[in-house]
XYZ file of C-alpha atoms in Angstrom:
240
model
C 24.017 -11.191 19.977
C 20.858 -10.931 18.129
C 17.890 -12.398 19.697
C 15.771 -15.043 17.741
C 12.875 -13.783 15.735
C 9.356 -14.583 17.603
C 8.004 -17.816 16.408
C 4.359 -16.205 16.067
C 2.721 -12.880 15.810
C -0.624 -11.603 15.980
C -1.987 -9.245 13.193
C -5.467 -7.536 13.938
C -6.602 -4.800 11.815
C -10.045 -3.850 9.992
C -10.386 -3.792 6.246
C -13.384 -2.133 4.225
C -14.599 -2.809 0.855
C -16.222 0.251 -0.856
C -17.491 -0.386 -4.184
C -18.364 3.036 -6.270
C -19.900 3.863 -9.368
C -16.723 4.791 -11.348
C -19.150 7.126 -13.519
C -20.544 9.094 -10.230
C -18.394 12.509 -10.347
C -17.218 12.079 -6.665
C -15.524 8.506 -7.800
C -14.592 9.842 -11.121
C -12.701 12.756 -9.351
C -10.805 10.240 -7.345
C -9.685 8.488 -10.401
C -8.078 11.651 -11.997
C -6.459 13.142 -8.893
C -4.643 10.958 -6.391
C -4.710 14.140 -3.745
C -8.614 13.500 -4.139
C -8.275 9.595 -3.607
C -6.476 10.392 -0.257
C -9.000 12.538 0.833
C -11.581 10.123 0.005
C -9.752 7.497 1.975
C -9.340 9.563 4.644
C -12.870 11.115 5.177
C -13.736 7.782 7.173
C -11.390 8.899 9.777
C -12.242 12.177 10.979
C -12.332 13.367 14.731
C -9.752 10.665 15.587
C -6.519 12.702 15.931
C -5.937 16.540 15.788
C -7.071 18.566 12.609
C -3.528 19.066 10.378
C -1.423 16.340 12.093
C 1.339 15.684 9.610
C 1.377 11.750 10.313
C -2.617 11.040 11.054
C -2.618 8.636 8.399
C 0.311 6.589 10.123
C -1.424 7.298 13.596
C -4.237 5.378 12.215
C -2.589 2.534 10.324
C -4.658 3.633 7.268
C -3.487 2.127 4.165
C -5.540 1.289 1.122
C -5.710 0.116 -2.668
C -7.900 0.263 -5.729
C -8.836 -1.347 -8.929
C -11.167 -0.182 -11.565
C -13.484 -2.370 -13.609
C -13.735 -0.287 -16.986
C -16.348 -3.265 -18.452
C -18.873 -2.778 -15.421
C -17.599 1.066 -14.395
C -16.793 -0.302 -10.856
C -14.090 1.291 -8.522
C -13.355 -1.295 -5.617
C -11.417 0.613 -2.988
C -9.752 -1.364 0.253
C -9.251 0.447 3.452
C -7.199 -1.015 6.091
C -7.123 0.571 9.393
C -6.476 0.240 13.134
C -9.835 2.088 13.832
C -12.952 1.661 12.945
C -14.067 3.957 9.947
C -17.202 6.251 9.232
C -18.178 6.156 5.608
C -21.617 8.316 6.108
C -19.747 11.351 4.348
C -19.515 9.431 1.190
C -22.572 10.262 -1.202
C -25.175 7.436 -1.448
C -25.640 7.691 -5.233
C -21.854 6.988 -5.178
C -22.020 3.683 -3.699
C -23.151 0.557 -5.716
C -23.478 -1.396 -2.379
C -23.328 -0.769 1.463
C -19.227 -0.499 2.695
C -18.273 -4.490 3.252
C -16.508 -4.406 6.631
C -14.138 -7.100 7.845
C -12.186 -7.459 10.925
C -8.828 -9.576 10.666
C -7.366 -11.254 13.463
C -4.998 -13.716 12.456
C -1.837 -15.566 13.840
C 1.138 -16.047 11.776
C 4.037 -18.504 12.595
C 7.268 -19.384 10.713
C 6.774 -21.377 7.756
C 2.976 -20.305 7.398
C 2.334 -19.330 3.676
C 0.061 -16.738 2.357
C -0.804 -15.738 -1.096
C -0.606 -11.998 -1.389
C -1.306 -9.164 -3.760
C 0.024 -5.473 -3.571
C 0.355 -2.586 -5.468
C 3.451 -0.355 -4.941
C 5.459 2.641 -5.871
C 8.399 0.857 -7.146
C 11.215 3.786 -6.652
C 15.055 4.079 -5.839
C 17.438 6.796 -4.851
C 19.816 8.151 -7.342
C 22.744 9.668 -5.820
C 22.908 13.635 -6.223
C 25.539 14.668 -8.849
C 29.131 15.107 -8.253
C 29.861 18.290 -6.793
C 26.473 18.831 -5.310
C 26.261 20.738 -2.299
C 26.634 18.831 0.878
C 23.685 16.971 2.638
C 21.850 17.163 -0.935
C 19.694 14.670 -0.966
C 19.546 11.960 -3.817
C 16.392 11.882 -6.146
C 13.776 9.431 -6.265
C 13.316 7.833 -9.523
C 10.871 5.046 -10.170
C 11.179 1.615 -12.267
C 9.172 1.215 -15.219
C 10.366 -2.314 -16.167
C 8.673 -5.318 -14.675
C 12.139 -6.953 -14.210
C 13.468 -3.867 -12.413
C 9.878 -3.837 -10.197
C 10.808 -7.731 -9.364
C 14.056 -6.973 -8.439
C 13.046 -4.013 -6.038
C 10.417 -6.401 -4.498
C 12.979 -9.406 -4.246
C 15.647 -6.720 -2.184
C 12.776 -6.419 0.498
C 12.212 -10.343 0.993
C 13.812 -12.078 4.002
C 15.212 -15.226 3.691
C 15.556 -17.674 6.722
C 18.246 -16.813 9.190
C 18.658 -13.177 7.530
C 17.853 -10.179 9.701
C 15.189 -7.733 9.506
C 17.160 -5.121 8.202
C 19.492 -5.596 5.331
C 23.280 -4.594 5.337
C 22.411 -1.356 3.067
C 19.729 -0.756 5.700
C 16.538 -1.598 3.885
C 13.578 -2.826 6.107
C 12.853 -6.628 4.935
C 9.058 -8.052 4.934
C 9.870 -10.991 7.390
C 8.829 -13.266 4.434
C 10.709 -15.141 1.487
C 9.197 -16.102 -1.926
C 10.656 -17.815 -5.152
C 11.496 -14.699 -7.237
C 10.842 -16.737 -10.643
C 7.001 -17.292 -9.052
C 6.255 -13.732 -8.745
C 3.913 -12.111 -11.299
C 4.057 -8.434 -12.058
C 2.120 -5.765 -13.933
C 2.785 -2.399 -14.731
C -0.230 0.061 -13.855
C -1.065 3.471 -14.882
C 0.430 6.624 -13.271
C -1.721 8.374 -11.060
C -1.344 12.156 -10.735
C -2.733 15.222 -9.110
C -3.612 18.335 -11.297
C -4.695 20.458 -8.595
C -1.905 21.956 -6.071
C 0.051 18.726 -6.219
C 0.912 19.385 -9.788
C 4.166 17.790 -9.248
C 2.833 14.836 -8.087
C 3.496 11.785 -10.380
C 3.297 8.146 -9.069
C 4.397 5.071 -10.971
C 2.820 1.965 -9.693
C 3.010 -1.740 -10.331
C 1.067 -4.768 -9.078
C 2.786 -7.699 -7.742
C 1.111 -11.118 -6.639
C 2.404 -14.102 -5.433
C 3.184 -16.542 -2.628
C 5.183 -15.573 0.653
C 6.363 -17.960 3.158
C 6.796 -16.291 6.711
C 10.252 -16.556 8.210
C 9.827 -13.613 10.952
C 6.444 -13.097 12.298
C 6.764 -10.000 13.939
C 8.507 -8.185 10.918
C 5.610 -9.771 8.567
C 3.132 -8.244 10.793
C 4.598 -5.090 10.908
C 4.795 -4.858 7.093
C 1.333 -5.746 6.874
C 0.198 -3.067 9.200
C 2.858 -0.197 8.118
C 2.890 -1.525 4.375
C 5.758 -1.450 1.755
C 7.646 1.303 -0.082
C 6.878 4.866 -0.348
C 3.474 6.553 -1.649
C 1.493 5.021 1.167
C -0.942 7.936 1.384
C -1.787 7.472 -2.206
C -2.934 3.792 -2.088
C 0.265 1.897 -2.639
C 2.157 -0.330 -0.136
C -0.851 -2.414 1.223
C 0.062 -6.310 1.169
C -3.441 -7.894 0.923
C -3.110 -11.697 2.077
C -5.230 -14.852 2.195
């Protein structure tokens, strides 16, 4: 028999808001190169794990998301982590304001509601072609329509009484939401023109209101993020 979900769970993390001048070369390069944006985010956490560690981001719980205000030429970068960041390596001239650091400490219980925003990489796996060699992996294909992105997200919702893992093996969010109230906006793709020339990431913004159904699973989703491309500023669930 499956044990009932915990009635409450605690979420603790640090979030930093970095406001950068989008016209400064440091910020401008991050906007045109997803790999450079990744380096900007990870520059705040040097020394916590061994150099070259393949899962450094996951070990430190680092997630990020960004928005660009073209009118004001402002790049707003939110970085969430389990460890304090050191942003002294960012050029002073690139910063519009001092980094704003917020310590999050919130307990979620069944039935709690939280408005959310997230930018995701909405992909699905296309099965290998018939006749492909054994163990051939399927190809990840991006959803490009808002209704398909919404369906992608709805599959991850966890209605009351449902298991944390769906029958097809998909990990759920520990929260539910009315599908018709979710707002989806397609965002420009990001890429890397350097050594990662094959990197092309579809992105979509999803907003709505979640009702917690499984607090521990929900806190795990807040901590680890949702979907793929979490190293490239996708998957962070911002709630308030």
